[in-house]
Amino acid sequence: MNSANRKTVFSGIRPTGPAHLGNYAGAMRNWLSLQDKYGCIYSIVTWHALSSEYQNSKIIKGYTEEMGIDLLSVGLDPAKCVIFVQSEVKEHAELHLLLSMVTPLPWVERVPTFKDMQKELEDKDLNTYGYLGYPVLQTADILLYKGDIVPVGEDQAAHLELAREICRRFNRMIGEVFPEPQMLLTETPRLAGTDGRKMSKSFGNAVYLKDPPEVIRQKISTMVTDTKRKRRSDPGEPAACPAFTLHAAFVEQAAREELARGCRTAGIGCLACKTVVIERLIETLEPYREKRAEFEKNPARVWEILDEGNRRAREVARATMDEVRAALGF
Ligand code: SF4
């Protein structure tokens, strides 16, 4: 939407807590590299957060501000991309409703991540109509901006495939309104958390971008490693080491290969190995910490930027909905 010739990229992130390394490596870092090439529209998807946090809805506003700070502090630039809050653009709800009319029930029931998320968030009751409709709302998010490109990791590919199917069905049954969004498969390393399970706020095992250097050091230096490597003299296997998922995401290849060799030959101890990634992370996040400190002092500025993003998103969303209603004959 930024310029006539540039393709539109759409992506969203759930405000359910401060951003952690998994969010950074899996989404934010890709968003950063895309903002220079495309007309990017990035949404803080508050209604998606509500689908799992509906019993705790009052935390979402605070997390929205927190996510706004995180996105701006990692380097997203409101002069290059639109950053907005989903629930401030009501057209998302309208298009979600309309798309739900044409979406066959088995299509949403077969989405594999539905079961995965239920497992990950097992302390939450996700047996709701809203949660089942999550991928349809995602489809509405994309189509509302006529998104051409959606960056996704492999684990999200099924969602985008569904969005493309819903898009084709709407265009065929109601009228040709939407371009079919294309998938941009991005590198989204699956980071382990400190306990070895997938890094997730719900597991309490995350390393947050806003963690001060000493907390990053403490969390990673005590992180689970290859459990078969009991003594310093035992050779280890990086592929079986949760801590090494961080190396895979943040340490350049040559250094990583050397560490992997050192691990397999018992030439390096775990603490020395982890120190490499700890120092790399602290250095990488230095500019982030500086910007974050400024935004934290001035949250009003964050809301101003989000409000401006909401205004720009609304403009596009309204024009699309005019076309949708006309196609429906309303
Ligand atoms: S040396 Fe590194 S890769 Fe090997 S087990 Fe220890 S932390 Fe993991």
Short mmCIF file of C-alpha atoms and ligand atoms in Angstrom, two decimals:
data_model
loop_
_atom_site.label_atom_id
_atom_site.label_comp_id
_atom_site.label_asym_id
_atom_site.label_seq_id
_atom_site.Cartn_x
_atom_site.Cartn_y
_atom_site.Cartn_z
CA MET A 1 0.00 0.00 0.00
CA ASN A 2 2.98 2.36 0.39
CA SER A 3 3.64 2.77 -3.25
CA ALA A 4 1.77 1.89 -6.40
CA ASN A 5 4.31 -0.66 -7.64
CA ARG A 6 5.24 -2.36 -4.45
CA LYS A 7 3.61 -5.56 -3.38
CA THR A 8 1.79 -5.62 -0.07
CA VAL A 9 3.08 -7.81 2.72
CA PHE A 10 0.81 -8.56 5.66
CA SER A 11 1.78 -10.18 8.94
CA GLY A 12 0.56 -10.13 12.52
CA ILE A 13 1.82 -10.80 16.02
CA ARG A 14 -0.19 -11.65 19.13
CA PRO A 15 0.21 -9.32 22.12
CA THR A 16 0.22 -11.98 24.81
CA GLY A 17 3.42 -10.94 26.56
CA PRO A 18 6.74 -9.25 25.96
CA ALA A 19 8.55 -10.41 22.82
CA HIS A 20 11.02 -13.26 23.34
CA LEU A 21 13.91 -14.55 21.27
CA GLY A 22 11.59 -16.98 19.46
CA ASN A 23 9.36 -14.09 18.32
CA TYR A 24 12.42 -12.17 17.22
CA ALA A 25 14.07 -14.98 15.26
CA GLY A 26 10.79 -16.31 13.88
CA ALA A 27 9.01 -13.10 12.89
CA MET A 28 10.43 -9.71 13.82
CA ARG A 29 13.80 -10.22 12.18
CA ASN A 30 12.06 -11.16 8.91
CA TRP A 31 9.72 -8.19 9.21
CA LEU A 32 12.72 -5.91 9.46
CA SER A 33 14.29 -7.15 6.27
CA LEU A 34 10.95 -6.91 4.41
CA GLN A 35 10.15 -3.31 5.34
CA ASP A 36 12.66 -1.97 2.80
CA LYS A 37 11.41 -4.09 -0.09
CA TYR A 38 7.63 -4.13 0.17
CA GLY A 39 4.67 -2.14 1.36
CA CYS A 40 4.48 -3.85 4.74
CA ILE A 41 1.47 -3.85 7.01
CA TYR A 42 2.15 -5.27 10.44
CA SER A 43 -0.63 -5.81 12.91
CA ILE A 44 -0.66 -6.31 16.65
CA VAL A 45 -3.47 -8.83 16.54
CA THR A 46 -5.41 -8.12 19.71
CA TRP A 47 -8.44 -10.22 18.74
CA HIS A 48 -6.22 -13.22 18.11
CA ALA A 49 -4.80 -12.68 21.59
CA LEU A 50 -8.35 -12.58 22.93
CA SER A 51 -9.09 -16.00 21.44
CA SER A 52 -6.82 -17.57 24.07
CA GLU A 53 -6.87 -14.84 26.75
CA TYR A 54 -10.62 -14.17 26.88
CA GLN A 55 -10.71 -14.95 30.60
CA ASN A 56 -7.97 -12.45 31.16
CA SER A 57 -8.82 -9.81 28.58
CA LYS A 58 -7.63 -6.80 30.59
CA ILE A 59 -3.98 -7.72 30.16
CA ILE A 60 -4.17 -7.31 26.38
CA LYS A 61 -4.03 -3.52 26.32
CA GLY A 62 -0.83 -3.42 28.36
CA TYR A 63 0.72 -6.11 26.17
CA THR A 64 -0.30 -4.15 23.08
CA GLU A 65 1.75 -1.20 24.30
CA GLU A 66 4.56 -3.59 25.22
CA MET A 67 4.49 -5.12 21.73
CA GLY A 68 4.40 -1.67 20.15
CA ILE A 69 7.56 -0.81 22.08
CA ASP A 70 9.19 -4.11 21.08
CA LEU A 71 8.40 -3.68 17.38
CA LEU A 72 9.66 -0.12 17.26
CA SER A 73 12.73 -0.91 19.33
CA VAL A 74 13.88 -3.78 17.10
CA GLY A 75 13.96 -1.22 14.28
CA LEU A 76 10.61 -1.27 12.49
CA ASP A 77 10.20 2.18 11.06
CA PRO A 78 6.71 3.74 10.81
CA ALA A 79 8.00 5.79 7.86
CA LYS A 80 8.56 2.53 5.96
CA CYS A 81 5.75 0.28 7.19
CA VAL A 82 2.34 0.46 8.82
CA ILE A 83 2.15 -0.81 12.40
CA PHE A 84 -1.39 -0.94 13.77
CA VAL A 85 -3.73 -2.53 16.29
CA GLN A 86 -6.17 -5.04 14.80
CA SER A 87 -9.13 -4.27 17.09
CA GLU A 88 -8.93 -0.57 16.18
CA VAL A 89 -9.92 -1.46 12.62
CA LYS A 90 -13.39 -2.95 13.00
CA GLU A 91 -13.48 -4.05 9.37
CA HIS A 92 -11.45 -7.11 10.44
CA ALA A 93 -14.48 -8.31 12.39
CA GLU A 94 -16.89 -7.65 9.53
CA LEU A 95 -14.78 -9.46 6.95
CA HIS A 96 -14.19 -12.33 9.37
CA LEU A 97 -17.94 -12.74 9.72
CA LEU A 98 -18.53 -12.62 5.97
CA LEU A 99 -15.71 -15.08 5.21
CA SER A 100 -17.01 -17.44 7.88
CA MET A 101 -20.24 -17.71 5.84
CA VAL A 102 -18.39 -19.23 2.89
CA THR A 103 -15.86 -21.33 4.79
CA PRO A 104 -16.76 -25.03 5.04
CA LEU A 105 -16.46 -26.30 8.62
CA PRO A 106 -14.12 -29.25 7.81
CA TRP A 107 -11.58 -26.78 6.36
CA VAL A 108 -11.03 -25.14 9.75
CA GLU A 109 -11.29 -28.35 11.73
CA ARG A 110 -8.39 -29.92 9.87
CA VAL A 111 -5.88 -27.10 10.55
CA PRO A 112 -3.07 -28.95 12.36
CA THR A 113 -1.87 -26.03 14.47
CA PHE A 114 -5.28 -25.94 16.17
CA LYS A 115 -4.44 -29.13 18.10
CA ASP A 116 -0.79 -28.04 18.67
CA MET A 117 -1.84 -24.75 20.23
CA GLN A 118 -4.39 -26.50 22.42
CA LYS A 119 -1.55 -28.68 23.71
CA GLU A 120 0.79 -25.71 24.25
CA LEU A 121 -1.85 -23.69 26.05
CA GLU A 122 -3.34 -26.58 27.98
CA ASP A 123 -4.07 -24.36 30.98
CA LYS A 124 -6.55 -22.49 28.78
CA ASP A 125 -9.91 -23.69 27.52
CA LEU A 126 -9.59 -23.26 23.78
CA ASN A 127 -12.70 -25.23 22.96
CA THR A 128 -14.47 -22.16 21.72
CA TYR A 129 -16.12 -21.02 18.55
CA GLY A 130 -13.76 -18.04 18.45
CA TYR A 131 -10.68 -20.20 18.65
CA LEU A 132 -11.88 -22.52 15.90
CA GLY A 133 -12.40 -19.45 13.72
CA TYR A 134 -8.85 -18.19 14.35
CA PRO A 135 -7.60 -19.11 10.83
CA VAL A 136 -10.64 -17.44 9.24
CA LEU A 137 -9.86 -14.25 11.15
CA GLN A 138 -6.28 -14.56 9.93
CA THR A 139 -7.61 -14.83 6.39
CA ALA A 140 -9.67 -11.68 6.91
CA ASP A 141 -6.56 -9.89 8.24
CA ILE A 142 -4.67 -10.65 5.04
CA LEU A 143 -7.46 -10.13 2.50
CA LEU A 144 -8.59 -6.83 4.02
CA TYR A 145 -5.33 -5.27 2.79
CA LYS A 146 -5.25 -7.35 -0.40
CA GLY A 147 -2.02 -8.81 0.90
CA ASP A 148 0.07 -10.20 -1.97
CA ILE A 149 2.69 -11.81 0.21
CA VAL A 150 2.54 -13.37 3.65
CA PRO A 151 5.79 -14.35 5.36
CA VAL A 152 5.29 -17.65 7.15
CA GLY A 153 7.35 -20.33 8.79
CA GLU A 154 6.74 -23.94 7.82
CA ASP A 155 4.55 -24.51 10.85
CA GLN A 156 2.16 -21.77 9.70
CA ALA A 157 2.00 -22.89 6.08
CA ALA A 158 -1.27 -24.77 6.59
CA HIS A 159 -2.93 -21.55 7.78
CA LEU A 160 -1.91 -19.71 4.68
CA GLU A 161 -3.02 -22.56 2.46
CA LEU A 162 -6.44 -22.30 4.09
CA ALA A 163 -6.47 -18.52 3.56
CA ARG A 164 -5.75 -19.09 -0.12
CA GLU A 165 -8.58 -21.63 -0.38
CA ILE A 166 -11.05 -19.28 1.32
CA CYS A 167 -9.90 -16.47 -0.96
CA ARG A 168 -10.50 -18.58 -4.10
CA ARG A 169 -13.89 -19.71 -2.87
CA PHE A 170 -15.02 -16.15 -2.10
CA ASN A 171 -13.79 -14.88 -5.46
CA ARG A 172 -15.55 -17.72 -7.27
CA MET A 173 -18.86 -17.66 -5.37
CA ILE A 174 -19.29 -13.96 -4.62
CA GLY A 175 -17.03 -11.96 -6.90
CA GLU A 176 -13.40 -11.37 -7.81
CA VAL A 177 -12.34 -9.03 -5.02
CA PHE A 178 -9.13 -10.42 -3.56
CA PRO A 179 -5.72 -11.27 -4.99
CA GLU A 180 -4.63 -14.72 -3.87
CA PRO A 181 -1.94 -14.20 -1.23
CA GLN A 182 1.38 -15.90 -1.92
CA MET A 183 3.44 -17.61 0.72
CA LEU A 184 6.94 -16.32 1.46
CA LEU A 185 8.57 -19.17 3.35
CA THR A 186 10.89 -17.55 5.86
CA GLU A 187 13.52 -18.97 8.08
CA THR A 188 11.82 -19.44 11.39
CA PRO A 189 14.11 -21.43 13.63
CA ARG A 190 12.32 -23.29 16.38
CA LEU A 191 14.04 -22.06 19.49
CA ALA A 192 14.09 -24.09 22.66
CA GLY A 193 13.38 -22.41 25.97
CA THR A 194 15.56 -22.70 29.05
CA ASP A 195 13.92 -26.00 30.07
CA GLY A 196 14.42 -27.60 26.65
CA ARG A 197 10.78 -27.36 25.53
CA LYS A 198 9.71 -24.97 22.76
CA MET A 199 10.35 -21.37 23.84
CA SER A 200 7.00 -20.00 24.94
CA LYS A 201 5.74 -17.43 27.38
CA SER A 202 3.20 -20.00 28.62
CA PHE A 203 5.94 -22.44 29.62
CA GLY A 204 7.82 -19.78 31.63
CA ASN A 205 11.02 -20.73 29.79
CA ALA A 206 11.51 -17.70 27.54
CA VAL A 207 14.41 -15.32 27.19
CA TYR A 208 12.87 -11.90 26.53
CA LEU A 209 14.33 -9.21 24.32
CA LYS A 210 13.96 -6.79 27.19
CA ASP A 211 15.83 -8.99 29.65
CA PRO A 212 18.89 -7.08 30.89
CA PRO A 213 22.28 -8.61 29.93
CA GLU A 214 22.76 -10.19 33.36
CA VAL A 215 19.38 -11.96 33.11
CA ILE A 216 20.21 -13.19 29.60
CA ARG A 217 23.52 -14.53 30.96
CA GLN A 218 21.85 -16.23 33.89
CA LYS A 219 19.01 -17.78 31.86
CA ILE A 220 21.19 -19.16 29.07
CA SER A 221 24.09 -20.32 31.23
CA THR A 222 21.67 -22.53 33.20
CA MET A 223 19.77 -23.67 30.12
CA VAL A 224 19.30 -27.40 29.40
CA THR A 225 21.97 -28.93 27.12
CA ASP A 226 22.46 -32.37 25.56
CA THR A 227 21.36 -34.51 28.51
CA LYS A 228 23.64 -37.37 27.46
CA ARG A 229 26.69 -35.16 27.98
CA LYS A 230 27.03 -35.64 31.70
CA ARG A 231 30.71 -34.79 32.22
CA ARG A 232 32.97 -32.23 30.59
CA SER A 233 34.98 -35.12 29.10
CA ASP A 234 31.90 -36.67 27.40
CA PRO A 235 31.43 -35.79 23.74
CA GLY A 236 28.06 -34.14 23.05
CA GLU A 237 25.71 -33.74 20.12
CA PRO A 238 24.63 -30.20 19.16
CA ALA A 239 21.61 -31.56 17.27
CA ALA A 240 20.34 -32.96 20.59
CA CYS A 241 21.14 -29.81 22.55
CA PRO A 242 18.33 -27.29 23.25
CA ALA A 243 20.88 -24.52 23.94
CA PHE A 244 22.37 -24.99 20.50
CA THR A 245 19.06 -23.92 18.88
CA LEU A 246 20.08 -20.43 20.00
CA HIS A 247 23.44 -20.78 18.27
CA ALA A 248 21.61 -21.88 15.13
CA ALA A 249 19.61 -18.65 15.18
CA PHE A 250 22.16 -16.12 16.36
CA VAL A 251 25.74 -17.32 15.73
CA GLU A 252 27.24 -17.14 12.24
CA GLN A 253 27.89 -20.41 10.47
CA ALA A 254 31.69 -20.66 10.72
CA ALA A 255 31.76 -20.05 14.48
CA ARG A 256 28.82 -22.38 14.94
CA GLU A 257 30.50 -25.20 13.05
CA GLU A 258 33.61 -24.83 15.15
CA LEU A 259 31.55 -25.01 18.34
CA ALA A 260 29.73 -28.07 17.04
CA ARG A 261 33.08 -29.76 16.35
CA GLY A 262 34.28 -28.80 19.83
CA CYS A 263 31.13 -30.30 21.35
CA ARG A 264 31.41 -33.58 19.43
CA THR A 265 35.06 -34.02 20.43
CA ALA A 266 34.60 -32.82 24.02
CA GLY A 267 36.99 -30.03 23.12
CA ILE A 268 34.79 -27.36 24.62
CA GLY A 269 32.72 -27.16 27.80
CA CYS A 270 29.04 -26.19 27.75
CA LEU A 271 29.54 -22.91 29.58
CA ALA A 272 32.20 -21.75 27.11
CA CYS A 273 29.96 -22.82 24.24
CA LYS A 274 26.97 -20.95 25.65
CA THR A 275 29.07 -17.87 26.36
CA VAL A 276 29.54 -17.39 22.62
CA VAL A 277 25.81 -17.11 22.00
CA ILE A 278 25.22 -15.08 25.16
CA GLU A 279 27.75 -12.43 24.11
CA ARG A 280 26.43 -12.40 20.53
CA LEU A 281 22.88 -11.87 21.78
CA ILE A 282 23.82 -9.11 24.20
CA GLU A 283 25.65 -7.33 21.41
CA THR A 284 22.84 -7.82 18.87
CA LEU A 285 20.27 -6.46 21.31
CA GLU A 286 22.28 -3.40 22.34
CA PRO A 287 20.57 -0.98 19.88
CA TYR A 288 17.21 -2.51 20.85
CA ARG A 289 17.83 -1.81 24.53
CA GLU A 290 18.75 1.80 23.82
CA LYS A 291 15.60 2.44 21.79
CA ARG A 292 13.42 0.59 24.27
CA ALA A 293 14.66 2.77 27.13
CA GLU A 294 13.54 5.84 25.15
CA PHE A 295 10.11 4.48 24.27
CA GLU A 296 9.53 3.32 27.83
CA LYS A 297 10.02 6.90 28.97
CA ASN A 298 7.50 8.09 26.41
CA PRO A 299 4.68 5.56 25.91
CA ALA A 300 2.45 8.37 24.55
CA ARG A 301 4.72 8.46 21.50
CA VAL A 302 4.18 4.72 20.98
CA TRP A 303 0.39 5.21 21.01
CA GLU A 304 0.72 8.13 18.60
CA ILE A 305 2.57 5.91 16.15
CA LEU A 306 0.01 3.13 16.57
CA ASP A 307 -2.88 5.60 16.13
CA GLU A 308 -1.38 6.83 12.89
CA GLY A 309 -0.97 3.20 11.78
CA ASN A 310 -4.62 2.54 12.70
CA ARG A 311 -5.69 5.49 10.58
CA ARG A 312 -3.72 4.32 7.55
CA ALA A 313 -4.89 0.72 7.92
CA ARG A 314 -8.53 1.86 8.29
CA GLU A 315 -8.36 3.77 5.01
CA VAL A 316 -7.38 0.65 3.08
CA ALA A 317 -9.74 -1.60 5.02
CA ARG A 318 -12.73 0.67 4.34
CA ALA A 319 -12.06 0.75 0.61
CA THR A 320 -11.81 -3.05 0.51
CA MET A 321 -15.03 -3.48 2.46
CA ASP A 322 -16.86 -1.18 0.03
CA GLU A 323 -15.87 -3.60 -2.73
CA VAL A 324 -16.82 -6.64 -0.66
CA ARG A 325 -20.28 -5.28 0.15
CA ALA A 326 -20.84 -4.36 -3.49
CA ALA A 327 -19.82 -7.88 -4.57
CA LEU A 328 -22.31 -9.29 -2.08
CA GLY A 329 -25.02 -7.00 -3.42
CA PHE A 330 -25.47 -5.31 -0.04
S1 SF4 B 1 28.98 -27.93 24.13
FE1 SF4 B 1 27.39 -26.56 23.37
S2 SF4 B 1 26.26 -27.77 21.88
FE2 SF4 B 1 27.44 -29.20 23.10
S3 SF4 B 1 26.04 -29.88 24.69
FE3 SF4 B 1 27.24 -28.17 25.51
S4 SF4 B 1 26.00 -26.33 25.09
FE4 SF4 B 1 25.21 -27.99 23.83
#
